[in-house]
C-alpha cells in the first residue's frame, strides 16, 4: 500500500536503477528530498551527480534539462509547484517543445518535467493552479496527470522512457490522501493517451482527471445512492488524450459531465466538449456540461469552494439528466 | 574601510559592521541617531521576534495555514524601514518581511488579519499568510513567485525618475531570488536607467535547503552589482545600525539622482524555512546554536544597555505590552465574521465581467 | 485612408497627447520607431522619457510596465513579436493579471501589452504564433485582437483607458494589407467584448478574428459567388468575448464555422464551440466546425499552408451545409 | 597585462589585442600557430564575408526571405571554431553565427540549403534563414528567441561534467542577449556547477537599434562574469588571433576542470541588423565608415602579407574559387524539388500522434 507521493519517489528510484542516464534535478530535490518528499531517499542512494539541487530558477531547470537530454541524459526535472513553471515557460515552449520539429528530427529532448498541481491545500494563487491548458496547447509537449498511485507509477515510467518532453502533473491534494497496492513489476507501464474507465454505468458519463477525480468519484458514489449509475472515466493523459474512448462512451449514453478544476474559459474540458459536439452531435441527449474552477485567480479564503466539488457536479448531473 | 558614514565604499570584502558583539560602537564616525530612534529600532526588532513566535503558535494551533519565520532577519528588516521616508517612498518586500513592514507602520491588526486570512484583511484574504501589503504606506502587494516583484519595483522607480517625484523604491528578496531571471532583468534595467531603487538582499545563505554555494558561483551577492554598473555593499545583517547607515546612504543617493545600489545584508535564518519545512534534514543543531550566538537582538540590546538606554525592566515591560497587544488583536479577529464566499468573484477586473457574474450567480444561487 | 500599423502609431500619438501619463516602452520603439514602425514618430514628438527603449528582456518590459502602472503611469508596452511574450509570461500571469485580485482591489495595473501576432510572413515558428489561448485562460487579463484600422483605433483607445491590463494583439500580416478611412474623432472608442457583424447572411455563420478575418472574408466572397449567403462575425475582443451575439446569431441560422489560426487543440474556438453546444444545442442544424492551424509548431516552408485558408474554410462550410 | 599566452588575466580594462592594425604581432609571446592554420583562418573569414554578401544578394532577389549579416563579426566567429575540438565539443551558436559554423566545417551546401529553405536543408526547412545546425558536428539547432539557447548549452555542459566526457560547450550570443533572464539563469547555474562551458558574447554594442548604454549600466560585458564567480575577458573582437588565443585558453581550462569563462569579443556590426532593418534611421554613415577602418579581414590579411603568407594573387584566386563554389551550390539548390507539404506534420513527436495524423489526412486528402 503506498501513496502517490511515495510512488513518485519509488518509481524514480527504480528508473534510476534501471537506466543510469536518468537523473533528477530541481529545487530542494537533494538532501531535502523535495518539499513534498517526492524525491526522498534518492540523494542518499544515487549521490549529488544524479540528484541535483539547482539554483532557484525554473528557466535554468527546464532549459538545462533540455541540454542534458540532448546530450544523452534522461533528466526528470521537478518544478516545486506547477504555479512556478511560468518563469521557465519559454524554455518549455520555445526550446523543449519545438526542438525535434525545428531541427528536422535531428535533435530531441527526452525529458520529464514533474510538478505538483491543484488546489485545496490552502496555498493561495501560487500553490494551487492547474496550468495544463498552457501545455496542451503547445505542440511538441506531452501532458500526463494521473490520479492514483498505480497510474502514477505506470505513467511516470512511460514518461521517462518516452523520446519526447513530457509534462508530468501530480495531484498534490491527493499526494497522501489515497493508498493502494501498486504493481511490483519494474516494467509496469501505462501507455500515454489511454483513458481508464474507473466505473461503468448506464445513465451518464462523468469525465475527469488529476485531483478532480476525487470529487468526481465522490459525486458518483452519491449518485449511486440515488440509484443513478454513472460511468466514470479518468483521462489520465491529456496530450495525447483518448478521444476514441470518450466519444465511444459518450455516444453510448448521450449524456456527459466534464469535471476539471482549472478556470472555466479554455479549460481542458472546453476541448473535450467541443470535440464531443463536433463528432457525435446526434448522439447527444443533452448538452455536455463542464464543471470547473471559476474564471478568477485561485483564492485563498475560498480554497475549497473554488474547486468543482461534489455538489456542483451533482447539480450539473441533474441538469444533464433532466434535459 | 569606512571613511565617512556619508560615503561607504562599495565592493568591500569584509561586511560593514558598526557595533561589536559586545554592543560597542566601533565606527570611525559618531552615531547621530536620537536615543528615541535607537530605542524604537530595538523595540521593533523585539516586537518582530515576538510576532514570529506568536505566528508559529498560531500556526501550530491551526489558526494560520503557514508561516515563514523571519527570526534572524530583524536587523536588516527594521533598518530598511528606518532608511526610507514613510508614506513617500515605496516598499516592494518579499514574504519574509513582516518585520520590515511592521517597522514601517503597518498596523498589527492588518498584519494579523492577513496572516490569519481574516475578513479584516485589507487584501480580502486573497493570499496565503506572509504577504504584507498596504496601499496607504506604499507597500506593494507581492506575489508568492520568488523575485517576481522586482521588475515591478524597478518600473515604479523609473516612473518616479521620469516624473521627478523625489521618491525612492526599496525592494528586498532572499539569496535564492538572485538566481531568477526576473531579478536580473529588473536590476539590469534599473542600472541602465539609473532608477532610484535600492535592492536589499537578505542573504541567509539558504533557499529552503539549498546552500549558497549551489545557488551561485559568486563569492557574495554584493559583487553582482558589478554586472549592472551600480555599487554593491556587503553588510553585517545582524547589525541593525550597520544596515541602517548603509541603506540610508543608498536611499538618499538614489533620491539625489545617483542611481540604484545593491545591498547584501548577511543574515541568518534561525528557524526552518517555513512551517512546512523540517530543517533538521539538511542542517545540524550545532550550526543553529552557533548562529544564535550572533542574534541581532542581543547585539542591539547590549548597545542600548551600554548607553543606559535599556534595562531588563524595560525589556519585560515592553514584552508584556506587545504580547498584550497581540492578544487583543487575536481576540478581535476571533470575533470577525467569516470571509464572505462571494468575495471570491470580486476584483478580477475593475468591473465584474459578464461571464464571472454568471459563474457567481450560478454558484451562489 | 490608413493602414493598421499607421493607425497604431497615430492612435498612440493621440492618446499620449490626451493623457500625459501614457508612455510607450519596448525594444526598438524609440528612434527606430519599432521594427514594424508601429511607434514611428513618437520618439521625436514625445522624447525619450515617454518613448522608452528598454533592454532586451520581455520580463523587464512587462514587469516594469506593471510597476509604472501601479505608480500612476499608463504604459503601453510593445513585445516585438507575440512569440517573444514567453520570457515575460510570468510577469503577465503572476504579476499583471493577479495584482488587483491579490491586493483585494487596493492596487491595479492599467497597462497595455501590444504585440504583432500571426503567420503568413515567412517568419518560422518564432515570428508567426498566435498565443491568445494563453492569455484568455488567465483570469485578470483582457484580450483584444482587431482586424481593421478602425477597430484598431477604437479598441486601442479603449484598452489604454481601461483600468486593467489588456493584451492587445495585432494581425501582422494585415499591417499594411488593408487601408480604410478611420474616424477622426479623438474619442472614437470601441467597447471591449462587442463583436462586429461584418456581413449579415442567411445560410450560415462564419466567425473569426484577427489575421484570419482576411481568409474568412475571402471565403465569404467565394460563397457569395456560389449564392451561399454567409453571416460574418469578427469577434475583435476575446476576453471578454461577445457570447451573446454569437449565441443569438448562431441560434438563428443553426450552422457555424469557426476560423482561427492558432493550433487546433484548445484554440480559442474550442471555447466558442463548447459554449455554443452547451447553450444552444437544440438550435444546431449541424455541428460547429473549427478551421484552425495544425497541432504542430508553426512551419517555415509551409508558411501559407499552415493557415486556415479560404479552401479549408470552404470545405468546412460545405460539410456544415450538407450535414 | 598579458604575462603568458597560457594565462590571460581576467577583468582586464583594455581589450586584449595581439596584432596591430598594421598587421604586426604585438604580443609578449610567440604566435605558435602553423602557417596553414593562419591561412585557413583568413580564408574562412574571407569566405564568411563573401557568403554574407551572397546572402544579401539572394535576399534581394527573393531567394531568401531574410538575412542577418555577420560582416564585422568574422574574427570572433572564426576564432571560436578554431578554439574548440571539432566533432568532440559542442556549439550552441546564435543566428548571426554562420561564419562560426562554416569555419567549424558545416558544409556550404547545408548552409545554403538552410538559408534558402530548401528541400535539402537537414532541418527540413523548418526554420527561417539564419539558424545553423548540424547533428554530426554537435551544432545545436537554436530557436529564434534570444538567449533561449543558453540554458540548454549549460545543461549539455553539466552532462559532460558529471559523465566526465572531456567535452566542452561553446555558446555565443549578442550583447542584447545578456539582458534576458535566460542568460542569467544559465550562466549563474554554470558558475555554481563549474560546468565546462565558454560563453562568448559578440558585443557589437547594438541590439537592432538599441545602444549598449541602454542595454545595461555595466561598463562592459566581461565584468558580468563577477556575478557568477568566473573569469571574464575583454577581447578585441576585430583581432582573430586575440580571439583565438583567449577562447582557446578558456576552452582548455574548461576541459581541465577549471570551470566556465565569459569572453566578450568587441565586434562591429557593419550592416543593418537584418534585411528587415534600415539602420540609417539610428546611425550615421560616418560612424559606419569609421568602423570599417577596423575591418577584421584587413588586419589579418596584413598580418599574413607581412609574413609572406598571402598576396593579392592569393586573394583573387581564393575569391574566385569560393564564389564558384557558391554558384555551383545555388545551381544545385535551384534544381532541388519543393519542400513536401506533408513535412509540415512530421517530427512534432517521435511518432505521429493520432490527432496530427488525422489533421494531415484531412488536409492532404
Ligand atoms: C518562482 C518560484 N519558485 C519556487 C518557489 C518556492 N520557494 C518558496 S521560498 C523558496 C526559497 C527562497 O529562498 P531565498 O530567496 O533565499 O529566500 P529566503 O526564504 O531564504 O528568505 C522557494 C524555492 C517560489 N515561491 N517561487
Ligand atoms: C526573446 C526575443 N525578444 C526579441 C527578439 C527580436 N530580436 C531579434 S534580434 C534582436 C536584437 C539582438 O541583439 P544582440 O543580442 O545584441 O545580437 P546582435 O543582433 O546585435 O548580434 C531582437 C530584439 C527575439 N528574437 N527574441
Ligand atoms: Mg535565503
Ligand atoms: Mg548586439
Short mmCIF file of N, CA and C and ligand atoms in Angstrom, two decimals, chain A residues 90, chain C residues 27-28 56 58 80-81 84 87 127, chain D residues 73 94-96 144-146 173-178 180 202 204 206-208 215 269 273, ligand 2:
data_model
loop_
_atom_site.label_atom_id
_atom_site.label_comp_id
_atom_site.label_asym_id
_atom_site.label_seq_id
_atom_site.Cartn_x
_atom_site.Cartn_y
_atom_site.Cartn_z
N UNK A 90 9.13 29.80 -21.18
CA UNK A 90 9.72 29.95 -22.52
C UNK A 90 10.63 28.78 -22.85
N UNK C 27 11.38 47.18 -27.00
CA UNK C 27 12.64 47.06 -27.76
C UNK C 27 12.50 47.81 -29.07
N UNK C 28 13.36 48.77 -29.31
CA UNK C 28 13.43 49.50 -30.58
C UNK C 28 12.23 50.42 -30.85
N UNK C 56 16.85 44.27 -23.74
CA UNK C 56 16.24 43.15 -24.44
C UNK C 56 15.75 42.12 -23.43
N UNK C 58 11.84 40.74 -22.09
CA UNK C 58 10.39 40.87 -22.03
C UNK C 58 9.90 40.86 -20.58
N UNK C 80 8.01 42.66 -29.22
CA UNK C 80 8.34 42.81 -30.64
C UNK C 80 7.60 41.82 -31.53
N UNK C 81 7.46 40.60 -31.06
CA UNK C 81 6.64 39.60 -31.73
C UNK C 81 5.90 38.85 -30.62
N UNK C 84 7.52 36.26 -28.57
CA UNK C 84 8.52 36.58 -27.55
C UNK C 84 7.91 37.03 -26.23
N UNK C 87 9.25 34.79 -22.49
CA UNK C 87 10.22 35.12 -21.42
C UNK C 87 9.63 36.09 -20.40
N UNK C 127 8.07 33.87 -35.29
CA UNK C 127 7.56 35.15 -35.77
C UNK C 127 6.17 34.95 -36.37
N UNK D 73 31.79 40.58 -37.66
CA UNK D 73 31.87 39.59 -36.58
C UNK D 73 32.80 38.42 -36.95
N UNK D 94 24.33 31.42 -32.13
CA UNK D 94 23.11 32.20 -32.33
C UNK D 94 22.94 32.52 -33.81
N UNK D 95 21.90 33.29 -34.12
CA UNK D 95 21.52 33.42 -35.53
C UNK D 95 22.55 34.09 -36.41
N UNK D 96 23.47 34.89 -35.80
CA UNK D 96 24.39 35.62 -36.66
C UNK D 96 25.69 34.83 -36.90
N UNK D 144 14.74 31.05 -32.48
CA UNK D 144 14.95 32.50 -32.71
C UNK D 144 14.88 33.31 -31.42
N UNK D 145 14.32 32.74 -30.37
CA UNK D 145 14.14 33.52 -29.14
C UNK D 145 15.51 33.79 -28.50
N UNK D 146 15.84 35.06 -28.45
CA UNK D 146 17.17 35.48 -28.00
C UNK D 146 17.51 34.89 -26.63
N UNK D 173 26.40 34.60 -28.33
CA UNK D 173 25.19 35.43 -28.28
C UNK D 173 25.61 36.88 -28.40
N UNK D 174 24.65 37.75 -28.60
CA UNK D 174 24.96 39.17 -28.71
C UNK D 174 24.91 39.89 -27.38
N UNK D 175 25.20 41.16 -27.40
CA UNK D 175 25.15 41.96 -26.16
C UNK D 175 23.71 42.09 -25.67
N UNK D 176 22.77 42.24 -26.59
CA UNK D 176 21.37 42.34 -26.17
C UNK D 176 20.94 41.11 -25.38
N UNK D 177 21.42 39.96 -25.80
CA UNK D 177 21.04 38.70 -25.16
C UNK D 177 21.37 38.68 -23.67
N UNK D 178 22.39 39.44 -23.27
CA UNK D 178 22.78 39.39 -21.86
C UNK D 178 21.75 40.05 -20.94
N UNK D 180 18.54 39.27 -21.09
CA UNK D 180 17.46 38.30 -20.89
C UNK D 180 17.68 37.50 -19.61
N UNK D 202 29.38 38.24 -28.57
CA UNK D 202 29.81 39.04 -29.72
C UNK D 202 29.16 40.42 -29.55
N UNK D 204 28.48 43.87 -30.33
CA UNK D 204 28.54 44.92 -31.36
C UNK D 204 27.88 46.21 -30.86
N UNK D 206 25.03 46.98 -30.19
CA UNK D 206 23.69 47.29 -30.68
C UNK D 206 22.81 46.05 -30.55
N UNK D 207 21.59 46.25 -30.15
CA UNK D 207 20.57 45.21 -30.25
C UNK D 207 19.52 45.81 -31.19
N UNK D 208 19.57 45.39 -32.44
CA UNK D 208 18.87 46.08 -33.53
C UNK D 208 19.27 47.55 -33.44
N UNK D 215 21.23 49.20 -22.85
CA UNK D 215 21.12 47.76 -22.61
C UNK D 215 21.51 47.41 -21.19
N UNK D 269 29.06 45.69 -36.03
CA UNK D 269 28.07 45.19 -37.00
C UNK D 269 28.12 46.13 -38.19
N UNK D 273 20.82 45.59 -38.97
CA UNK D 273 20.58 44.41 -38.14
C UNK D 273 20.22 43.21 -39.01
C1 LIG E 2 13.16 36.87 -26.82
C2 LIG E 2 13.32 37.71 -28.03
N1 LIG E 2 12.97 39.00 -27.99
C3 LIG E 2 13.10 39.78 -29.09
C4 LIG E 2 13.61 39.28 -30.25
C5 LIG E 2 13.73 40.17 -31.51
N2 LIG E 2 15.16 40.41 -31.81
C6 LIG E 2 15.82 39.68 -32.73
S1 LIG E 2 17.46 40.07 -32.81
C7 LIG E 2 17.27 41.26 -31.60
C8 LIG E 2 18.47 42.03 -31.15
C9 LIG E 2 19.57 41.14 -30.64
O1 LIG E 2 20.69 41.91 -30.28
P1 LIG E 2 22.03 41.24 -29.79
O2 LIG E 2 21.73 40.18 -28.80
O3 LIG E 2 22.93 42.31 -29.37
O4 LIG E 2 22.62 40.48 -31.06
P2 LIG E 2 23.07 41.15 -32.45
O5 LIG E 2 21.88 41.07 -33.34
O6 LIG E 2 23.50 42.53 -32.17
O7 LIG E 2 24.18 40.29 -32.95
C10 LIG E 2 15.96 41.33 -31.18
C11 LIG E 2 15.45 42.28 -30.18
C12 LIG E 2 13.97 37.92 -30.24
N3 LIG E 2 14.48 37.31 -31.34
N4 LIG E 2 13.83 37.17 -29.14
#
